């Protein structure tokens, strides 16, 4: 019961802090809301770019190995088995010369060439799907050492493109993390200032609480709760803004940036909500914790 | 030589060779030895800067002694872990010159505040608030806000708040400093009644008239030292000082 009464006291004090210090609270809420909108925009852009990169990545993470004519099927099967055993390989598929020819012939644009063909000049191929883009280079190197590889056209590995994509992905990750770190620091400073202002407004009450035997927890908890409340409300605000703006944004930019396969993914809004609310709560509590440690001493 | 009551009651406050030096170099207290038995009424007098407020702050662990030991109601204050400070502060009622009331709370809410921070039940809060406000004669004014009360009434509300935990020691730092003589006397009546009910009272004051009129134990400080400890004393040293300590 005593714990319940303490909790009610803390809740009441936190709520009163928030409203009595309304100007600072609302300023902090809007500032953090704006920061979370920026962070959320970053996450949405990151998600869109991840979709684009993912789609390209899926294309280039399949490497096709040409098989030299006359290579015994047993040798191909051995090589296939060797590939399948590798942890970086997701799947392996062998396409015979006939299958490759049929596939080539099924394209209407190749009809004229097919009619002029004598025999079957198209080599058999092994298609290897790797688990990660970074693994493609290793499979390419391995394929080139296999005696059965077609020396005139060993693989379709696009080293430059893969390297560029990997570099881009790395820079995007770093940039995103850097941006989030800066935004997090700014948010913590804003919450700290709001709480410092609340502590200043309530300095008399804090002093009296200390003098009449209030515990450290009881004096500090309302400010932590106020920080949490500010962070959560700011996150809810940011989520509302982003949820409203996401679809129009994608519609507008998918036509303007037609070369990028941007798509509206409503499921990502749930992920975004969880991330923003968690981020808002953590930033709010962290900012107020730093502030009360510095400014509230029992 | 000991005061007679020290022989019959264990001390509720005991300072044993206490020194206090602030980080800026100010020597606030020097080698203070003081014992206050339970039930006593003690005036702490001395000029500004004599160390009265520092002594009060040591009793509630707003400051720690640089040297020596401070005991309050069986607790060694200087070595008390931080988590035990609330317990100490509930055992010591505090009254200040500026009342320290919350302006947005009524008289009874101000008194109840001290109990709410201790997590007391609503029933306990009601009963104890009533008892404390009745003890200072302000139950009828319980719903009035500090701005609607006179200075003396505000100080009596502060006394009621200090009493509400049922402390064995009440420490008042210049409680009449902001009051006119008639109102100061009202406050003194309240403190006397509390003392008569068994609570030890330690009152730091500059009010010469009150000290001279009351004729209680007087501990005089000057430049951080106890220069006089006198039973039934006056504000100033009489020609024949009854020296209690050598």
Short mmCIF file of C-alpha atoms in Angstrom, two decimals, chain B residues 8-147:
data_model
loop_
_atom_site.label_atom_id
_atom_site.label_comp_id
_atom_site.label_asym_id
_atom_site.label_seq_id
_atom_site.Cartn_x
_atom_site.Cartn_y
_atom_site.Cartn_z
CA UNK B 8 18.48 12.05 34.46
CA UNK B 9 17.90 11.92 30.66
CA UNK B 10 20.20 10.57 28.00
CA UNK B 11 21.16 13.32 25.55
CA UNK B 12 19.05 13.62 22.44
CA UNK B 13 21.73 15.82 20.86
CA UNK B 14 25.40 15.30 21.49
CA UNK B 15 28.29 17.06 19.79
CA UNK B 16 31.68 15.69 20.61
CA UNK B 17 34.62 17.97 19.75
CA UNK B 18 33.01 19.07 16.51
CA UNK B 19 34.86 21.22 14.01
CA UNK B 20 33.49 22.52 10.75
CA UNK B 21 35.61 24.17 8.11
CA UNK B 22 34.03 25.04 4.76
CA UNK B 23 35.91 24.42 1.51
CA UNK B 24 36.44 28.18 1.10
CA UNK B 25 38.47 28.13 4.33
CA UNK B 26 35.86 29.61 6.67
CA UNK B 27 36.14 28.07 10.10
CA UNK B 28 32.47 27.90 11.14
CA UNK B 29 32.74 25.77 14.28
CA UNK B 30 35.70 24.99 16.51
CA UNK B 31 35.80 22.19 19.03
CA UNK B 32 32.11 22.25 19.97
CA UNK B 33 31.09 19.96 22.82
CA UNK B 34 27.42 20.05 23.64
CA UNK B 35 24.89 17.69 25.20
CA UNK B 36 21.18 18.37 25.13
CA UNK B 37 19.09 15.99 27.22
CA UNK B 38 15.62 14.88 26.13
CA UNK B 39 12.88 17.34 27.07
CA UNK B 40 15.18 20.36 27.31
CA UNK B 41 14.49 23.79 25.82
CA UNK B 42 17.73 25.37 24.63
CA UNK B 43 18.36 28.76 23.09
CA UNK B 44 21.33 28.99 20.76
CA UNK B 45 22.43 32.60 20.67
CA UNK B 46 25.25 34.59 19.20
CA UNK B 47 26.00 37.25 16.61
CA UNK B 48 25.59 36.63 12.89
CA UNK B 49 28.34 34.34 11.65
CA UNK B 50 28.82 32.79 15.09
CA UNK B 51 28.01 29.32 13.70
CA UNK B 52 24.39 28.84 14.84
CA UNK B 53 23.05 27.92 11.40
CA UNK B 54 26.03 25.65 10.72
CA UNK B 55 25.29 23.81 13.94
CA UNK B 56 21.64 23.40 12.89
CA UNK B 57 22.73 22.16 9.47
CA UNK B 58 25.01 19.58 11.09
CA UNK B 59 22.09 18.21 13.09
CA UNK B 60 20.09 17.39 9.94
CA UNK B 61 23.15 16.41 7.89
CA UNK B 62 22.89 19.25 5.47
CA UNK B 63 26.57 19.50 6.34
CA UNK B 64 29.05 16.99 7.73
CA UNK B 65 31.49 17.87 10.48
CA UNK B 66 35.09 18.25 9.37
CA UNK B 67 36.10 16.61 12.63
CA UNK B 68 34.29 15.24 15.65
CA UNK B 69 31.00 13.42 16.03
CA UNK B 70 27.38 14.54 16.04
CA UNK B 71 24.70 12.34 17.57
CA UNK B 72 20.96 12.95 17.22
CA UNK B 73 18.54 10.64 18.97
CA UNK B 74 21.00 7.77 18.91
CA UNK B 75 22.12 8.22 15.29
CA UNK B 76 25.61 9.29 14.46
CA UNK B 77 24.68 11.89 11.90
CA UNK B 78 28.02 12.37 10.20
CA UNK B 79 28.38 8.68 9.36
CA UNK B 80 24.77 8.05 8.46
CA UNK B 81 24.43 6.47 5.00
CA UNK B 82 22.53 8.67 2.54
CA UNK B 83 19.61 6.27 2.40
CA UNK B 84 19.09 6.77 6.15
CA UNK B 85 18.87 10.57 5.91
CA UNK B 86 15.08 10.61 5.44
CA UNK B 87 14.75 8.66 8.71
CA UNK B 88 16.90 11.23 10.53
CA UNK B 89 14.95 14.12 9.05
CA UNK B 90 11.66 12.60 10.16
CA UNK B 91 13.04 12.35 13.67
CA UNK B 92 13.93 16.04 13.73
CA UNK B 93 11.25 18.68 13.23
CA UNK B 94 12.57 21.80 11.50
CA UNK B 95 11.27 25.35 11.61
CA UNK B 96 12.84 28.21 9.67
CA UNK B 97 12.72 31.97 9.73
CA UNK B 98 11.10 32.13 6.27
CA UNK B 99 8.47 29.46 7.14
CA UNK B 100 9.12 27.45 3.94
CA UNK B 101 5.45 26.86 3.21
CA UNK B 102 4.22 25.97 -0.27
CA UNK B 103 2.03 28.87 -1.41
CA UNK B 104 -0.29 26.77 -3.57
CA UNK B 105 -1.18 24.44 -0.71
CA UNK B 106 -3.59 25.25 2.12
CA UNK B 107 -2.46 25.10 5.74
CA UNK B 108 -3.60 21.51 6.18
CA UNK B 109 -2.13 20.49 2.80
CA UNK B 110 1.21 21.99 3.80
CA UNK B 111 1.19 19.92 6.97
CA UNK B 112 -0.03 16.84 5.09
CA UNK B 113 2.80 17.24 2.56
CA UNK B 114 5.32 16.05 5.15
CA UNK B 115 3.30 12.87 5.66
CA UNK B 116 2.55 12.30 1.99
CA UNK B 117 6.27 12.18 1.19
CA UNK B 118 6.51 9.45 3.83
CA UNK B 119 3.78 7.44 2.12
CA UNK B 120 1.38 7.59 5.08
CA UNK B 121 -2.21 6.47 4.61
CA UNK B 122 -4.97 9.02 4.11
CA UNK B 123 -6.47 8.21 7.50
CA UNK B 124 -3.14 8.69 9.29
CA UNK B 125 -2.53 11.92 7.40
CA UNK B 126 -5.94 13.28 8.42
CA UNK B 127 -5.57 12.35 12.08
CA UNK B 128 -2.01 13.59 12.48
CA UNK B 129 -2.65 16.82 10.61
CA UNK B 130 -5.58 17.56 12.86
CA UNK B 131 -3.54 16.85 16.00
CA UNK B 132 -0.63 19.00 14.80
CA UNK B 133 -2.80 21.93 13.75
CA UNK B 134 -4.77 21.76 16.97
CA UNK B 135 -1.50 21.79 18.93
CA UNK B 136 -0.67 25.16 17.37
CA UNK B 137 -4.26 26.42 17.52
CA UNK B 138 -4.84 26.57 13.78
CA UNK B 139 -7.29 23.76 13.03
CA UNK B 140 -10.00 26.32 12.24
CA UNK B 141 -7.72 27.98 9.69
CA UNK B 142 -6.77 24.70 8.01
CA UNK B 143 -8.21 25.57 4.60
CA UNK B 144 -6.58 28.96 4.34
CA UNK B 145 -3.61 29.47 2.08
CA UNK B 146 -0.32 30.95 3.33
CA UNK B 147 -1.11 34.28 1.65
#
